[in-house]
Short mmCIF file of C-alpha atoms in Angstrom, two decimals:
data_model
loop_
_atom_site.label_atom_id
_atom_site.label_comp_id
_atom_site.label_asym_id
_atom_site.label_seq_id
_atom_site.Cartn_x
_atom_site.Cartn_y
_atom_site.Cartn_z
CA ALA A 27 -3.83 -2.49 -3.25
CA LEU A 28 -1.73 -4.04 -0.49
CA GLY A 29 -4.19 -7.23 -0.20
CA MET A 30 -3.27 -7.93 -3.80
CA LEU A 31 0.54 -7.22 -3.67
CA ALA A 32 0.56 -9.34 -0.46
CA TYR A 33 -0.30 -12.44 -2.84
CA ILE A 34 3.01 -11.61 -4.82
CA THR A 35 5.43 -11.51 -1.88
CA ASP A 36 5.65 -11.16 1.87
CA LEU A 37 5.33 -7.33 2.31
CA ARG A 38 7.18 -7.56 5.67
CA CYS A 39 10.27 -8.10 3.47
CA VAL A 40 9.77 -4.92 1.64
CA GLU A 41 11.51 -1.82 2.70
CA PRO A 42 10.01 1.67 2.32
CA ILE A 43 13.00 3.05 0.09
CA LYS A 44 11.35 4.56 -2.96
CA THR A 45 8.07 6.21 -4.02
CA GLN A 46 5.91 5.55 -7.11
CA GLN A 47 2.79 7.74 -7.81
CA ILE A 48 -0.20 6.38 -9.89
CA GLU A 49 -3.07 7.94 -11.49
CA ALA A 50 -6.18 6.18 -12.68
CA GLU A 51 -9.61 7.07 -13.77
CA GLY A 52 -12.80 5.20 -14.50
CA HIS A 53 -16.30 5.91 -15.81
CA ASP A 54 -17.78 4.50 -12.26
CA LEU A 55 -16.43 3.43 -8.94
CA GLU A 56 -16.07 -0.30 -10.09
CA SER A 57 -13.88 0.78 -13.07
CA LEU A 58 -12.02 3.18 -10.96
CA LEU A 59 -11.06 0.45 -8.56
CA TYR A 60 -10.15 -1.85 -11.68
CA HIS A 61 -7.95 0.69 -12.88
CA PHE A 62 -6.46 1.82 -9.70
CA LEU A 63 -5.45 -1.81 -8.73
CA ASP A 64 -4.30 -2.64 -12.26
CA GLU A 65 -1.81 0.41 -11.96
CA PHE A 66 -0.17 -1.00 -9.09
CA LEU A 67 -0.17 -4.38 -10.78
CA PHE A 68 1.53 -2.77 -13.82
CA LEU A 69 4.20 -1.13 -11.62
CA PHE A 70 5.20 -4.80 -10.48
CA SER A 71 5.04 -6.60 -13.77
CA ALA A 72 6.87 -4.07 -15.75
CA GLU A 73 10.50 -2.83 -15.23
CA PRO A 74 11.58 -1.75 -12.66
CA PHE A 75 9.49 -4.24 -10.84
CA PHE A 76 8.25 -2.00 -8.06
CA ILE A 77 6.46 -3.59 -4.97
CA ALA A 78 4.58 -1.20 -2.75
CA LYS A 79 4.72 -1.82 1.14
CA ASN A 80 2.30 1.10 1.90
CA VAL A 81 -0.22 3.04 -0.28
CA LYS A 82 -1.31 6.41 0.36
CA ILE A 83 -4.31 7.99 -1.33
CA LEU A 84 -3.30 11.52 -2.40
CA LYS A 85 -6.41 12.67 -4.02
CA PHE A 86 -9.60 10.96 -4.59
CA ASP A 87 -12.51 12.50 -6.78
CA LYS A 88 -15.54 10.51 -6.26
CA GLU A 89 -17.66 12.49 -8.61
CA ASN A 90 -15.26 12.26 -11.62
CA PHE A 91 -13.67 8.87 -10.86
CA ARG A 92 -10.28 9.98 -10.32
CA ILE A 93 -7.66 8.89 -7.97
CA THR A 94 -4.03 9.57 -7.46
CA ALA A 95 -2.07 7.47 -5.04
CA GLU A 96 1.61 6.85 -3.85
CA GLY A 97 3.16 3.51 -3.09
CA VAL A 98 6.04 3.27 -1.03
CA GLY A 99 8.33 0.37 -1.30
CA GLU A 100 11.26 -0.90 -3.27
CA ILE A 101 12.20 -2.89 -6.53
CA PHE A 102 11.54 -6.63 -6.19
CA ASP A 103 14.50 -8.80 -5.62
CA LEU A 104 14.25 -12.61 -5.45
CA SER A 105 17.11 -12.83 -3.37
CA ARG A 106 15.29 -10.85 -0.58
CA HIS A 107 11.50 -10.97 -1.37
CA PRO A 108 9.92 -14.55 -1.32
CA GLN A 109 8.08 -15.50 -4.37
CA GLY A 110 4.39 -15.96 -3.76
CA THR A 111 1.52 -16.26 -6.04
CA GLU A 112 1.54 -14.40 -9.50
CA VAL A 113 -1.32 -12.07 -10.10
CA LYS A 114 -2.16 -12.12 -13.80
CA ALA A 115 -4.95 -9.71 -13.83
CA ILE A 116 -7.93 -7.81 -11.89
CA THR A 117 -11.22 -9.01 -12.73
CA TYR A 118 -14.59 -7.44 -12.72
CA SER A 119 -16.14 -10.84 -11.64
CA ASN A 120 -18.37 -10.29 -8.50
CA MET A 121 -16.53 -6.99 -7.86
CA GLN A 122 -18.37 -5.32 -5.07
CA ILE A 123 -18.03 -1.82 -3.46
CA PHE A 124 -19.79 -0.99 -0.14
CA ASP A 125 -19.84 2.60 0.61
CA SER A 126 -21.69 3.85 3.72
CA ILE A 127 -21.15 6.51 6.26
CA ASN A 128 -19.24 4.45 8.69
CA LYS A 129 -18.10 1.63 6.47
CA HIS A 130 -16.00 1.28 3.32
CA GLU A 131 -15.43 -1.93 1.74
CA CYS A 132 -14.58 -3.62 -1.56
CA TYR A 133 -14.58 -7.08 -2.69
CA VAL A 134 -12.35 -7.88 -5.69
CA ILE A 135 -11.40 -11.37 -7.25
CA VAL A 136 -7.82 -11.39 -8.85
CA ASP A 137 -6.86 -13.71 -11.51
CA ILE A 138 -3.95 -15.90 -10.31
#
């Protein structure tokens, strides 16, 4: 989520003032990842235009493909936050999730 949000603005300029909680679910890990990222994109794209500086996973149900997370950040303000690249959507194109005992990685392409 932070990698995606860093396209939108320089996260070093975002203050940890406010929190927003999201919940997402899917039918497999890829759809869960898609919906998780889409929730954070929606928070930014709709009023009040919230941008998270930090994201904390509160609940992660890998068997039922549900996640609850909290973003800490603030309302986007063009006078203080540099405008980066607009992220239009999350895509399934070439989405990859690597999950092993010692390593957890995901690869996601966003539509800009």
